[in-house]
Structures are given as structure tokens and as C-alpha cells.
XYZ file of C-alpha atoms in Angstrom:
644
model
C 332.549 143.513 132.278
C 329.660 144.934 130.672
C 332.151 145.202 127.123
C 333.130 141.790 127.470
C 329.486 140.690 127.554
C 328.176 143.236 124.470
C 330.880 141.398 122.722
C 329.751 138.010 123.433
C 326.324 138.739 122.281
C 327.336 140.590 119.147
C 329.616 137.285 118.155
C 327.030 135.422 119.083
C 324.551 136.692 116.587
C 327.345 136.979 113.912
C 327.739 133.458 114.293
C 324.279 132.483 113.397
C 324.233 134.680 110.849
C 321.744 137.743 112.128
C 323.041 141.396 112.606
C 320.834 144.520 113.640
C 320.270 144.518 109.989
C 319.558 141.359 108.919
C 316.645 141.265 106.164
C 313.848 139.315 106.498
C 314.363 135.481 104.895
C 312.515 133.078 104.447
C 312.675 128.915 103.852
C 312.835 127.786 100.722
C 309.389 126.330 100.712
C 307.270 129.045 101.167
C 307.813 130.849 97.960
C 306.507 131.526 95.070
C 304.122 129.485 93.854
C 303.460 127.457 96.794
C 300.240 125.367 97.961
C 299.063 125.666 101.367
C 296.997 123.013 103.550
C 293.525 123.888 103.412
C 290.982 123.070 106.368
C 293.969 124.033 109.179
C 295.875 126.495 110.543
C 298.476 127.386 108.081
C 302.443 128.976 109.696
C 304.257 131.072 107.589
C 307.767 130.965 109.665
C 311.245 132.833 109.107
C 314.319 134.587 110.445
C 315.052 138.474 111.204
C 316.776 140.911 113.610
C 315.663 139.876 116.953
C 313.326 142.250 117.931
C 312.174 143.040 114.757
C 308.852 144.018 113.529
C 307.206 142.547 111.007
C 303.872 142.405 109.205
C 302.332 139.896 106.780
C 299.816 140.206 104.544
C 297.187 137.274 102.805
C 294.223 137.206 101.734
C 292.904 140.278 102.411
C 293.882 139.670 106.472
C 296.876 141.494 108.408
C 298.993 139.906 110.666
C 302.280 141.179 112.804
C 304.885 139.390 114.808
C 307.904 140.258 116.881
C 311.083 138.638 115.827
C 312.337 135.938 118.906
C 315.700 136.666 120.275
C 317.107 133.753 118.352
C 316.170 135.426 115.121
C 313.093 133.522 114.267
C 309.535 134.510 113.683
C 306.105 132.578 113.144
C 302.859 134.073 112.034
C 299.784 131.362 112.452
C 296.927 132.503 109.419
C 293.367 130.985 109.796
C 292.438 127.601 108.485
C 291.246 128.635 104.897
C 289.188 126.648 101.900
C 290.575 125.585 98.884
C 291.544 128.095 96.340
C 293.618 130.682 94.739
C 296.009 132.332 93.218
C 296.276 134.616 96.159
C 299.639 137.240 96.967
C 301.523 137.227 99.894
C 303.044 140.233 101.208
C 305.752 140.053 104.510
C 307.101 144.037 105.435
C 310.087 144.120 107.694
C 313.423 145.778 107.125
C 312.646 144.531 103.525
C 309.806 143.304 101.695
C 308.977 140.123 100.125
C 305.914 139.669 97.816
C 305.148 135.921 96.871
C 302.523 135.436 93.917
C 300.102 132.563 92.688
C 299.732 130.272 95.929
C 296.914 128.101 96.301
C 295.352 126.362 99.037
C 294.569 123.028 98.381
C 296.157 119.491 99.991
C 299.704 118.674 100.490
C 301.266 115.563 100.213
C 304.948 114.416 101.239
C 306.502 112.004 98.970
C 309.487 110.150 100.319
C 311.471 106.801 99.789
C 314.179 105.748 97.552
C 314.217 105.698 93.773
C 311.483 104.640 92.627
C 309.880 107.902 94.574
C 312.595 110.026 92.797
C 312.262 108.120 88.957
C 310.763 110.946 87.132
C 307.888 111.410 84.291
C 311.263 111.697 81.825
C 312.799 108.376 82.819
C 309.416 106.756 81.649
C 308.426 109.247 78.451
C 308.184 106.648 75.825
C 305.358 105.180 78.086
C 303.640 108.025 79.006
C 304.521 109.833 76.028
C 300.611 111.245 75.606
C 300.606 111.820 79.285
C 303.360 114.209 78.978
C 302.053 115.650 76.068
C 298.422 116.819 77.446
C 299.888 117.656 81.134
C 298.484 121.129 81.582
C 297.092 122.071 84.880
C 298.542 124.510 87.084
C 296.639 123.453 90.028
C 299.299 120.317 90.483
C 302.401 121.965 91.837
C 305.689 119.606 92.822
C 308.874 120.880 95.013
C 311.639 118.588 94.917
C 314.141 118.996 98.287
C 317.852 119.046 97.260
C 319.146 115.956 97.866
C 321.958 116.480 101.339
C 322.489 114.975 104.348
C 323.612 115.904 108.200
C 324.530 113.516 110.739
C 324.400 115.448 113.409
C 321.107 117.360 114.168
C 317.899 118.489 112.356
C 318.572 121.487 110.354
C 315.741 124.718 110.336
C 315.927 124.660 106.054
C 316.490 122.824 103.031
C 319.404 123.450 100.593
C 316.795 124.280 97.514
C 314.129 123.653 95.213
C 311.216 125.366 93.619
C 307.259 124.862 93.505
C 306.339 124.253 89.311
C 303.662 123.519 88.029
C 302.249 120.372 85.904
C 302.782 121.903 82.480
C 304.515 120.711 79.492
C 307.438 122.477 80.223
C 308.003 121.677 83.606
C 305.900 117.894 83.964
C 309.240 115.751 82.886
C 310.837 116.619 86.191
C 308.109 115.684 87.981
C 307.932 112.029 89.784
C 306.341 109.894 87.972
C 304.146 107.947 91.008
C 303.549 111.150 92.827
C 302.199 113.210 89.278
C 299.258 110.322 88.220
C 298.565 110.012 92.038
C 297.768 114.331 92.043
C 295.889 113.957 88.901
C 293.635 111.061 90.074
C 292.850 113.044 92.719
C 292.463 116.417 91.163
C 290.201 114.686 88.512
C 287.885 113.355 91.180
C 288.072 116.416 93.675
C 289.037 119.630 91.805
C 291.269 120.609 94.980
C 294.759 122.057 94.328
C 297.759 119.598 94.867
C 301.165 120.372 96.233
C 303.556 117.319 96.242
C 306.822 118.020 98.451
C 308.975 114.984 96.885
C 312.085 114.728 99.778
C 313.574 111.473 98.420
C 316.948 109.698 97.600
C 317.583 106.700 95.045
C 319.025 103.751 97.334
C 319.071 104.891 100.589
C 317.692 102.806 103.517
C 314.732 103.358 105.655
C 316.670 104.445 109.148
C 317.916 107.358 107.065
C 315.007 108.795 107.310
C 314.066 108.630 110.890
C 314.900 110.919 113.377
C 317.183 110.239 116.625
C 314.050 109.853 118.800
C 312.577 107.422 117.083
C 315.585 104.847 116.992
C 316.043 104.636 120.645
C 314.642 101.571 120.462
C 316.806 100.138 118.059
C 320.239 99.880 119.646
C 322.283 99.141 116.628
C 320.699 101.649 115.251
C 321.222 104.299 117.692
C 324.725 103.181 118.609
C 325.409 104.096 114.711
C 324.133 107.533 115.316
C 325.902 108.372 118.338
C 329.187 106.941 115.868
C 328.385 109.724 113.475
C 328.656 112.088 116.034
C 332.006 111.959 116.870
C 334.602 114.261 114.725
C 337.053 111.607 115.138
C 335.431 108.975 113.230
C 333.780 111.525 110.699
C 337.743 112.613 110.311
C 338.606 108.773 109.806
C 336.043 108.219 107.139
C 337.002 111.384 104.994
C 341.159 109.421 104.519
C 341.967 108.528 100.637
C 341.435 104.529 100.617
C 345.165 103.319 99.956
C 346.068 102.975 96.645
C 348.227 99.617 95.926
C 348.637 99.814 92.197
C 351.051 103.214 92.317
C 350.420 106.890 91.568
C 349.559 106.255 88.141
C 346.090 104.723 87.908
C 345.867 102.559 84.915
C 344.317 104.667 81.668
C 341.725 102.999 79.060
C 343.278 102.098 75.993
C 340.335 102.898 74.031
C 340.335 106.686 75.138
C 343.764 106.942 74.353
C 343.829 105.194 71.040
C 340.312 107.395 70.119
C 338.511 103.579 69.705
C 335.765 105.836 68.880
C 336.417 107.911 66.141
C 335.828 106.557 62.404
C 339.846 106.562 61.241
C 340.572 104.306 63.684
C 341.304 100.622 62.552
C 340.128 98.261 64.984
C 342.521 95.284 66.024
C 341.924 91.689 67.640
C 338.480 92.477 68.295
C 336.028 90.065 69.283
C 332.267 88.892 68.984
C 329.742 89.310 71.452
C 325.706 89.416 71.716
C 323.573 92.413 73.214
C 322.211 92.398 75.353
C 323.486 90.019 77.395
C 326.546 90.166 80.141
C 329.728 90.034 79.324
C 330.712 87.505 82.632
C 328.339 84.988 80.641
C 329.998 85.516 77.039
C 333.662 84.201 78.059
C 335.036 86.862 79.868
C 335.573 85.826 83.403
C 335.110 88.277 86.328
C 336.189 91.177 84.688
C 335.351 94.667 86.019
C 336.692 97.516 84.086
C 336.043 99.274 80.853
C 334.927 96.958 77.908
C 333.791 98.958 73.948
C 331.408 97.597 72.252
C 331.388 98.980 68.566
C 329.223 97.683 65.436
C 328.664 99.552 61.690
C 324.892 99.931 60.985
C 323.452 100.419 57.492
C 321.260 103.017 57.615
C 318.765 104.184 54.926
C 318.551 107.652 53.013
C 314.840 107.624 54.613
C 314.966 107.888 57.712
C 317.437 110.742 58.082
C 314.197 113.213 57.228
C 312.995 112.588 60.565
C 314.140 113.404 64.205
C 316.506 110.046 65.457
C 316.444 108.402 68.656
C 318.748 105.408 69.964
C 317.541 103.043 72.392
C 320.358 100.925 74.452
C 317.816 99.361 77.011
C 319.744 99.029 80.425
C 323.697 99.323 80.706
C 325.381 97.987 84.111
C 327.332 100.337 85.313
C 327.917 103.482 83.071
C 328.153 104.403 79.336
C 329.113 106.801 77.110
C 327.414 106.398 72.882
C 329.618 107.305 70.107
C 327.682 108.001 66.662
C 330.365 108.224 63.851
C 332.694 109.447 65.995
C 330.262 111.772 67.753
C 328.877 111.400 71.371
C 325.656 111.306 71.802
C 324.770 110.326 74.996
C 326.399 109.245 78.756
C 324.743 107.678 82.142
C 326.540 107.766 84.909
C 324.825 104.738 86.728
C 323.048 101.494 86.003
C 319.623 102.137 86.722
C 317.565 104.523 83.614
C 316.933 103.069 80.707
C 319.346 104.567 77.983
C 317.066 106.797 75.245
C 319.407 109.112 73.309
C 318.241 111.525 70.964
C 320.673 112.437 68.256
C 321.331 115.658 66.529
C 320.888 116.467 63.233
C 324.128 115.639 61.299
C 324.899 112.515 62.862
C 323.846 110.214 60.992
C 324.618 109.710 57.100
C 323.294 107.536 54.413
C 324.820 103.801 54.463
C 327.194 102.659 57.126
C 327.297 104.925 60.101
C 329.790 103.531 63.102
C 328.348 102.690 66.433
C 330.748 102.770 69.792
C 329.488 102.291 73.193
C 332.059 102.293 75.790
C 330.787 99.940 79.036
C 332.548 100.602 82.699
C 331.118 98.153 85.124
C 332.291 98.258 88.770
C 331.092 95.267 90.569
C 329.263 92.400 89.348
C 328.087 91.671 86.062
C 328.648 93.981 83.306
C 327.139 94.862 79.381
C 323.334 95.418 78.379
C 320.378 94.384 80.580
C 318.293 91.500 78.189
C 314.840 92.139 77.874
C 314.809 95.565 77.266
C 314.485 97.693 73.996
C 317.885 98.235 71.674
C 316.639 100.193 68.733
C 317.248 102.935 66.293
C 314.193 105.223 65.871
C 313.408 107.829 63.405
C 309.916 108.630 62.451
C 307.623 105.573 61.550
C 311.061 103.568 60.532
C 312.907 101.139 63.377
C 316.586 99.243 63.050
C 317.145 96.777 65.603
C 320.236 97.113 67.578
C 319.949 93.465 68.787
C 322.582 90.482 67.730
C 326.316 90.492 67.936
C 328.816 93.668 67.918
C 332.284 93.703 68.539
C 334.340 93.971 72.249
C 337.471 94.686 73.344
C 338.772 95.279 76.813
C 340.083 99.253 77.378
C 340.777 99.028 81.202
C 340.631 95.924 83.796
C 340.502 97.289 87.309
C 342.847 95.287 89.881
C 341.019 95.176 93.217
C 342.363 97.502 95.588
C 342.991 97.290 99.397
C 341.658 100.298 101.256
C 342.614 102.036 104.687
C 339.997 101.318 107.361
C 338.530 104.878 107.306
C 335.639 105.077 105.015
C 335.429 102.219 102.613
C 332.085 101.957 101.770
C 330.720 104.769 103.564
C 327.939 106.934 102.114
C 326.199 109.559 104.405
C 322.886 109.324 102.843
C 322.486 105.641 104.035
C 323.258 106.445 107.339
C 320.707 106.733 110.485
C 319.130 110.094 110.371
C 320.695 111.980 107.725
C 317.911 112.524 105.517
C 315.847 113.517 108.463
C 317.806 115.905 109.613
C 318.041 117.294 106.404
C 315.254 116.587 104.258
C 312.369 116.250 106.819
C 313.406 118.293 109.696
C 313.339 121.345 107.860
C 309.873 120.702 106.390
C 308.064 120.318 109.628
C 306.201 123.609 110.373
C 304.684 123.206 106.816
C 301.083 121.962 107.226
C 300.251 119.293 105.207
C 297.738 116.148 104.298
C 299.742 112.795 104.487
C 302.757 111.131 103.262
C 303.558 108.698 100.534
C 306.062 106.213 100.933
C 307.311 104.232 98.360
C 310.675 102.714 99.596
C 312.197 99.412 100.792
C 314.564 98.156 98.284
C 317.573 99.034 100.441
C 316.456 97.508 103.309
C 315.129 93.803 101.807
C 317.839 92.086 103.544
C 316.566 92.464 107.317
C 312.400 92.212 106.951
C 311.892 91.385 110.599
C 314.089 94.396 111.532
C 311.698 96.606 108.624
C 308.245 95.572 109.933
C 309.026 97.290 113.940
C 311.083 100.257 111.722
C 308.138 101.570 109.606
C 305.481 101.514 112.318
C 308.409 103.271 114.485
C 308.857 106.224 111.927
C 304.636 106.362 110.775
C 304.233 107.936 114.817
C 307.684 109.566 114.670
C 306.305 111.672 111.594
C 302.992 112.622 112.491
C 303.801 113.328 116.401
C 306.599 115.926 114.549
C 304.194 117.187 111.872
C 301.759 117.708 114.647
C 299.606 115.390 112.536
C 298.427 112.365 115.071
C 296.512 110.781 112.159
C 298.384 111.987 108.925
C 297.281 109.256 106.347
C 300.060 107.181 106.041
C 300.261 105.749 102.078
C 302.557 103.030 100.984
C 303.689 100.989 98.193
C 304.294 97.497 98.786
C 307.261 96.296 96.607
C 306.427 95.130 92.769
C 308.152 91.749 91.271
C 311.511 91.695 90.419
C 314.460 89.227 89.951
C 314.283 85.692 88.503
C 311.170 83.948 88.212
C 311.175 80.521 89.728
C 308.853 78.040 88.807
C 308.646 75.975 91.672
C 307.293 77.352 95.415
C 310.147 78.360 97.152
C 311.741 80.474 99.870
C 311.594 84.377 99.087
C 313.615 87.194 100.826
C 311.444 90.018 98.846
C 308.419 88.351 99.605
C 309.349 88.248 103.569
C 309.940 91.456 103.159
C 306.831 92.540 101.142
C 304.931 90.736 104.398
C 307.267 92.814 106.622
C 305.516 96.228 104.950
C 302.167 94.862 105.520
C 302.629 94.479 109.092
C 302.392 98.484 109.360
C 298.265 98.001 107.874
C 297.507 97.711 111.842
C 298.604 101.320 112.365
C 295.562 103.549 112.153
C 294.915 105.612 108.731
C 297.518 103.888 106.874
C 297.102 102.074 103.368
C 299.302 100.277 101.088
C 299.296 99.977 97.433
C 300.046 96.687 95.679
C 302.732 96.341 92.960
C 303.575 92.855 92.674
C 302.034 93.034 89.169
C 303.491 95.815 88.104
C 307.418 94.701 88.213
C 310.148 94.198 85.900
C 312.301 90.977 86.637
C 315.314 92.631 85.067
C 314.432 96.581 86.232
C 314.293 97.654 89.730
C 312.379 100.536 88.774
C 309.704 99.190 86.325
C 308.454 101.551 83.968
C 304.767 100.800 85.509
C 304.109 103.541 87.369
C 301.025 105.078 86.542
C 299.177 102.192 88.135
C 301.256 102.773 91.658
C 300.088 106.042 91.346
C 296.155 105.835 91.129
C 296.343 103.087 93.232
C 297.884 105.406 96.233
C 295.146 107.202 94.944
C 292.265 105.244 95.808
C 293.842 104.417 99.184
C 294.023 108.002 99.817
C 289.906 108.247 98.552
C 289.131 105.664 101.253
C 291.626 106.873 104.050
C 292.201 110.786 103.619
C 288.981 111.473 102.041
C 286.633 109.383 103.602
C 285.452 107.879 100.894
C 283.997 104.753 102.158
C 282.222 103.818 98.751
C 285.290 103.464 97.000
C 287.405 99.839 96.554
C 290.826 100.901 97.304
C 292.799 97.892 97.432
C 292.432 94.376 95.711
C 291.640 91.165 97.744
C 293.783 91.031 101.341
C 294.108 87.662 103.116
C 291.293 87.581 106.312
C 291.108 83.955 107.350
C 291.760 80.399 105.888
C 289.980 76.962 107.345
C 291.142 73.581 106.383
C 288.355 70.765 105.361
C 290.544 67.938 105.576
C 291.691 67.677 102.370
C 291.469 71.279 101.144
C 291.869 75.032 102.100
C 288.759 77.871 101.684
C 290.881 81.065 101.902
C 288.408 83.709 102.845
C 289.256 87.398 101.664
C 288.729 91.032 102.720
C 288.174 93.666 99.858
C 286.716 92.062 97.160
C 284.873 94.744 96.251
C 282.349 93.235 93.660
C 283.635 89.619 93.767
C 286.621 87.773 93.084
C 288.126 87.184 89.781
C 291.593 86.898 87.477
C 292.965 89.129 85.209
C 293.290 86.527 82.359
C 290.140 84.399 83.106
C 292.294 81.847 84.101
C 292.304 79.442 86.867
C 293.985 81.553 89.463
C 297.554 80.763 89.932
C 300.480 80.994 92.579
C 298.712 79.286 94.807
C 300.922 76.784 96.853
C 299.658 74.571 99.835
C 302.126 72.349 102.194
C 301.029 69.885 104.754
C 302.587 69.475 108.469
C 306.115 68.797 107.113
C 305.830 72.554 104.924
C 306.856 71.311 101.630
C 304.557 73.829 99.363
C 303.560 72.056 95.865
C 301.576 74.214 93.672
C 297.943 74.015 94.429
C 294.765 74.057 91.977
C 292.761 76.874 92.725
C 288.843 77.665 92.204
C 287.024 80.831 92.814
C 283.776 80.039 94.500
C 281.627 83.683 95.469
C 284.092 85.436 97.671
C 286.528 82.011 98.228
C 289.270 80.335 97.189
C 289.206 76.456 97.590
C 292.975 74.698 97.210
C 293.865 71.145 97.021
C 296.094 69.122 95.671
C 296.154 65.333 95.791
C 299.784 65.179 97.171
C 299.144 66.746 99.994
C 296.049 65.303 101.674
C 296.057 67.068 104.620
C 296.841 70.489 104.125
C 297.559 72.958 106.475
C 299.389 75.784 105.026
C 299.182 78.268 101.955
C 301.118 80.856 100.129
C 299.795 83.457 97.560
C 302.591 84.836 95.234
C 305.437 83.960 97.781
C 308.133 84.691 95.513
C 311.095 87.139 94.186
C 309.213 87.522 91.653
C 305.743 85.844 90.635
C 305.053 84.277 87.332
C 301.488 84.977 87.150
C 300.283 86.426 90.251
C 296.661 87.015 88.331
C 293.972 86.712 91.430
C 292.225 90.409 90.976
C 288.685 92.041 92.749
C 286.519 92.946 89.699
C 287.529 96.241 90.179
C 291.062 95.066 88.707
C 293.023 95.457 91.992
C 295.461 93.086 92.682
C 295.178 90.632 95.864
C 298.069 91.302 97.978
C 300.634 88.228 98.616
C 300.400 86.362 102.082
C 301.296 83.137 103.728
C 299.817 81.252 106.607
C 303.113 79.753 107.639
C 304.812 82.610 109.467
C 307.315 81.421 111.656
């Protein structure tokens, strides 16, 4: 009996991976390079031998632990000042010696994609930014993207602190980078931005099992993704109707590409523009575009650079025969550099092959389609030549997993992403997310609040600053008032401002009707910024927000909208009459409304509606001119008075 049970243990530990001589380890996080919360008690956590001894060593101070039975240690240090580089030195079976850390604040920086959009995607922009980032005291760790559906896990996969230099600043995120150096610059504290975020995934990913009970649909979802025979359902190949032999693209086996290659019934087209609108009807597939540019002797001196704005879904750029450049997805803006030897003198041969999945496919309008070298340009605008490589035929799948992608379900990110980060003391979060979830506002304004106290009652953090950015303009204008799903659900965000310590930065100037992820993101950045002056740092002299609807009173036939945070008074950013402005009466028809500042008010009327009793600011996809501002140049934040 007493074999049998020495057995049991021994498996036991084998199985989770710790032996009698199992070296000391530690999570990913701390590491080299690290920042530490200042002003707290900092843990410095990791697994051994159970049993095992261990000391640790910062800061001139000695501490020593005793490793749990379950193989996990935890040694609390003092709540410290800002500062650094300090050592770190942990002695157990082995040794581990961590260099440069720094106390400072530390921020988590979550959401979807325009979170993750780095300073690279946007370098033509901040070009001079990138060029002049050099201060080590702004450190970023970006958590390897993976999921689990089925519990929190103790680390994450990977990732590395580095520092905001030249040679490290372009995989930085571009929001959470200029809101670190708006703060540094004011404060002179150390920064450490953990950025645990994932293009396109919704907001329940991100919440933990607790906080969902009261969301059945939700939660019945989770307990789904539990069981092995569904998770076994969802891994079967979809069927495949059209054979064994998937259909090849013509132009990769003809080489449409390369230079010797005599093109054949091809036909015109304009980019940008979408191929859907230029004759071809609901194709989805593989189209080549291909065009011969006249390039001068001049401007092969200098280092060359192709622009193809936006592509929708994936391309690959041929240059005479020569790739240059691929995308996998619709979303960055294509900028290609090209290496020497490309390019000749005269006619050079341009090929970009187009695979769209779903939807509309071909080149985003609006956007930049250039060739750059030195001070010399070539537009890339006006018509190429198309022909059609591949036309997918729709397929029917099985009923396993069609569709299915683990990041986008209920807690897979948390388990994964946040769990793991939870001993790690820290300052707030930012939270810049909502695009996946636009379609269900009402279900979005009970889910945020939800997750704000599931956070900080798991960070141990009961009034963690909570910083958010409510979504910027995008889509089609319209030029008439009208209904808005993104601006129901831009109203659905603000209903989380009631929560204590939380703040929300305003974006609907700083869109992109044709780019989901705008290329304005310095300004989302200092604005999170000044929220976090006002709400982490107590700053009550500073205006962190623009105007934010506090009351409206009707005068028979007009409106006085009353604001909060106008800082030094109310203005526009054009000196124009403020616009967006719509007013309805009892039967809620909303007709444009002129607008007048007077002090701290706005006064509405319009002589159609002589008895108004309802208003709208910016209640739209995306605003035309949304231009009401404080005189601090914040934007006001859109509102209605009509909610259902």
C-alpha cells in the first residue's frame, strides 16, 4: 500500500511537470527588463521542487520562501518609489539573475485591433515620431496571442519587455506608445505597457467564467466549450463538394507575373475601386491586376517605395517579375519597399494578384496608390488591366466547425491572456475595443461594466482606473439624420462612465470612413492620457475630455443643451456654426437643427419643428462634421435625448 501511494505521488508531480529536481522557473513576465508597480507591494511568483528553498534578492533586501507542495512559490517585496535599473537575483537549485528593471507604473492594454495596430502600420504618419523614439524608461511586452476554453492558465505562451528605441519602437502599439510618452513627458515615471490584445475578437472573450453568470447565453456557450465532444465536432474537415482537386489559379500556373508572358483577353478596370462595382458580378476568387509604368532614369538613385492603399482580402506585388510584397488580410495599408534592382529605366511591369473571400473585392478608394523614391512620386491611380485566375464555388460544410474561431469565444483570452497576468501589480487598464461586438449595444453596455469589477476584484485592484476609447467614425457618411447602429453602440460604451475611476476617450473625429483602423492614433493616445492625468493621477486641474451632454430644457420653440467639461468654454474646430445637430418634435422625425454657441450653451431650433423635444449630437455611422470642441480642442462626445 504504501508503494502504490509513493507511486501516485511521484506520477502526480511528473504530470505537472515538477521532479525532486526541478529548477527554479519563472513566468514570462518577470524577466529581464521588466517594470514593476511602484507605491505597492510588488510579488515576484514561480514554480520549484515542492519543498524547496529559495532566496531572492532586490534592491539591496533579502527575501526566502519555501516552495508549496503544488510547486509554486511567492515572495511579496515592499512597496518601492519609482526608479531603477536595479538586478534581481532568485538562488534555488539554480540561479536566475534578471538586469535593468525599473519601478515605475504599469498599464494593461487590451481590446481588438486597433489596440494591437502597431507604430509600423502607421510609419508614414509618424515617421519623425519613430525617428526620435529614444527613451528606455517606456518598456512594452506584448502577450502571445492563444486561447483556452477551458480554465485560466498560471502563464503566458511568450513575449519580451523592450524598450522605446529606434530599434525596437515599430513593434510597439501605436495608442499605447504616445499614451506612455504623454505621460512620461509630464511625470518622468517609468512606463511598462503589458499589450494582451487580439485584432477582431469580441468583448466576452475576454471575461472570465465568473463574470458571465449573468449572461445566460453567454455562459451556456462556455459550458459548450467544455465538452470534448463538441470541441471534437468542431475540429472535422468542412465537406468538400467540388472533388479532391481544389480548383488552381490560372495566373500562378501560366506565371501571369513574370515579364515573357503575353497577356490574353484582358480587360480594363479603375483602382481603386471594387471589382463587384466595375462589371464583375459577385465574384469571390483570385482576380490580377497588372499595368506597365514608365519610370524615369531619376528616381532609381534613391531608395523606392510602392504604396497600394487598402486591398480586400489578400495580395501578393509583382515588380518585373519580382515579388515585392504580400498581406495576408484586408486590414494594413499596403507600403512595400523595393530592393535595389527592381526597377529599370522606362517601362517596368506591375502585377498585383487580388484573392477576396467574401464580399467586395480590389483596392479600398480613398487611400494612397503611389510610387515613391526620394523627392519624386508616380501615381498608381487610373485604369490597369484584370483578369480572373480562380472563381471560388461556394461550398457546403459539415455541421462541426464552420465558422468557428476560438479567440471569439467566451473566455478564451482570459484564460489565456489575462489569467496568467494577475499576480503582476499594476496601475490601470486601457481598453480600446468594440468593433466586434457593434451588433448587440444593449447587450455591450451591462458587458463592460460586468468585466471593469471582474478585472479589478482579480487584480486585487478595487479602483484600477479603468480607460477607454469610445469608437471613431467609420462607414458611409449620410447626409441626412438617421438611425445609427455604431452610434447606439458608441452610447452603449458610455454607459460604463457611471462606474467609479473610469474615463473614456473620444474618437469620433479621428475615423476613417473607408479604414477601420484609422491611421489617427496619436490623438487616442494623449487623449487616454489626459483621462489618466485626471483619474489615475489626480490631477484635477487638467481638462481631460471635451464637452459631455449634462442636461437639455426646451423653451417652446428651441433646445439650450447644457454641457459638462467645457473646460475654458465652448467652441468649433473650424469656427463654424457647429454642426450635427438634429432636433425632432413628439412624432421623432430629426431635421438638422441650426446651432449657436452662447457661454457654455447650445441653443437649437429649427422652424419645422416648432415644438421640439428631442436632440441628437453626431448620431451617425459616421459624422460629416462632428466639429463642436472645448477650447482645449477636445471633442464633445455624441449623445441623444431620445433613448428608448
Amino acid at each position: 500500500m504504501i508503494k502504490i501511494k509513493s507511486l501516485c505521488i511521484l506520477t502526480m508531480l511528473l504530470l505537472t511537470g515538477y521532479t525532486s529536481h526541478s529548477e527554479v522557473r519563472l513566468p514570462k513576465l518577470i524577466s529581464n527588463g521588466m517594470v514593476l508597480q511602484r507605491d505597492t507591494k510588488i510579488k515576484i511568483w514561480g514554480w520549484a521542487s515542492p519543498g524547496e528553498r529559495l532566496t531572492v534578492k532586490f534592491n539591496n533586501k533579502t527575501f526566502k520562501t519555501i516552495t508549496a507542495s503544488d510547486g509554486k512559490w511567492t515572495v511579496t517585496l515592499p512597496a518601492m518609489k519609482a526608479g531603477g535599473p536595479f538586478t534581481m537575483k532568485i538562488d534555488g537549485t539554480n540561479q536566475i539573475l534578471l538586469s535593468d528593471i525599473l519601478i515605475g507604473d504599469v498599464w494593461i492594454c487590451s481590446g481588438q485591433s486597433n489596440m494591437v495596430h502597431q507604430m509600423e502600420l502607421h510609419s508614414v504618419r509618424y515617421a519623425k515620431e519613430i525617428a526620435s523614439s529614444n527613451n528606455p524608461a517606456i518598456r512594452h511586452f506584448w502577450v502571445t496571442n492563444t486561447t483556452n476554453m477551458l480554465a485560466p492558465q498560471q502563464d503566458v505562451p511568450g513575449g519580451l519587455w523592450k524598450k522605446a528605441e529606434p530599434a525596437n519602437i515599430r513593434e510597439f502599439s501605436a495608442v499605447a506608445y504616445f499614451f506612455a510618452d504623454a505621460l512620461y513627458q509630464k511625470y518622468h515615471v517609468p512606463i511598462g505597457l503589458i499589450n494582451s490584445s487580439w485584432g477582431g475578437t469580441p468583448i466576452e472573450a475576454w471575461m472570465s467564467d465568473e463574470s458571465l453568470k449573468t449572461f445566460p447565453d453567454l455562459e451556456n456557450i462556455v459550458m459548450r466549450n467544455r465538452d470534448t465532444a463538441f470541441l471534437n465536432q468542431i475540429k472535422k474537415t468542412p465537406a468538400n463538394t467540388t472533388g479532391s482537386h481544389p480548383p488552381q489559379d490560372q495566373g500562378l500556373s501560366e506565371k501571369w507575373f513574370d515579364p515573357a508572358y503575353t497577356p490574353k483577353e484582358w480587360r480594363r478596370i479603375a483602382v481603386p475601386g471594387y471589382w463587384e462595382d466595375q462589371g464583375i458580378h459577385n465574384l469571390d476568387g483570385v482576380v490580377w491586376y497588372r499595368r506597365e509604368i514608365n519610370i524615369p532614369q531619376s528616381m532609381l538613385t534613391a531608395q523606392a517605395k510602392v504604396f497600394m492603399g487598402r486591398i480586400v482580402d489578400a495580395d501578393v506585388m509583382y515588380i518585373n517579375g519580382k515579388q515585392v510584397g504580400t498581406t495576408s488580410y484586408l486590414y494594413p495599408q499596403r507600403r512595400y519597399t523595393i530592393p535595389g534592382g527592381v526597377l529599370k529605366p522606362g517601362k517596368n511591369l506591375f502585377v498585383v494578384r487580388v484573392t477576396n473571400n467574401t464580399g467586395k473585392g480590389g483596392f479600398v478608394p480613398d487611400k494612397p496608390y503611389q510610387l515613391i523614391a526620394g523627392a519624386d512620386t508616380i501615381e498608381l491611380t487610373g485604369y490597369w488591366q484584370y483578369k480572373v485566375g480562380l472563381v471560388k464555388v461556394p461550398q457546403r460544410t459539415s455541421t462541426g466547425g464552420g465558422g468557428f474561431a476560438a479567440q471569439n469565444q467566451p473566455t478564451a483570452l482570459y484564460n489565456s491572456m489575462i489569467a496568467p497576468l494577475l499576480n503582476y501589480g499594476i496601475k490601470g487598464f486601457l481598453w480600446y475595443q468594440g468593433e466586434a461586438n457593434t451588433g448587440k449595444p444593449a447587450q455591450y453596455a451591462k458587458l463592460q461594466p460586468a468585466m471593469i469589477a471582474d478585472w479589478r476584484q482579480k487584480f486585487q485592484k478595487p479602483d484600477a482606473p479603468f480607460l477607454f476609447v469610445q469608437l471613431p467614425g467609420f462607414m458611409d457618411m449620410n447626409y441626412l439624420p438617421s438611425e445609427s447602429q455604431w452610434a447606439a453602440f458608441r452610447e452603449a460604451q458610455a454607459a460604463s462612465l457611471p462606474v467609479p475611476n473610469t474615463a473614456m476617450a473620444v474618437a469620433i473625429d479621428a475615423g476613417e470612413w473607408n479604414d477601420i483602423h484609422p491611421d489617427a492614433k496619436k490623438e487616442v493616445g494623449q487623449r487616454l492620457a489626459l483621462a489618466a492625468e485626471k483619474t489615475a493621477y489626480h490631477d484635477n486641474k487638467v481638462v481631460a475630455s471635451g464637452p459631455v451632454f449634462q442636461s437639455a430644457a426646451i423653451d417652446d420653440h428651441k433646445i439650450t443643451v447644457v454641457f459638462n467639461s467645457v473646460g475654458s468654454g465652448l467652441a468649433t474646430k473650424d469656427g463654424e456654426e457647429p454642426q450635427e445637430f438634429a432636433i425632432a418634435g413628439a412624432d421623432k422625425v430629426f431635421v438638422w437643427a441650426k446651432a449657436k454657441i452662447e457661454g457654455n450653451k447650445i441653443i437649437l431650433t429649427n422652424d419645422e419643428v416648432p415644438h421640439p423635444m428631442y436632440v441628437r449630437y453626431a448620431w451617425a455611422d459616421d459624422p460629416v462634421n462632428p466639429n463642436l470642441i472645448n477650447k482645449e480642442g477636445l471633442p464633445a462626445a455624441p449623445f441623444r435625448t431620445d433613448k428608448p
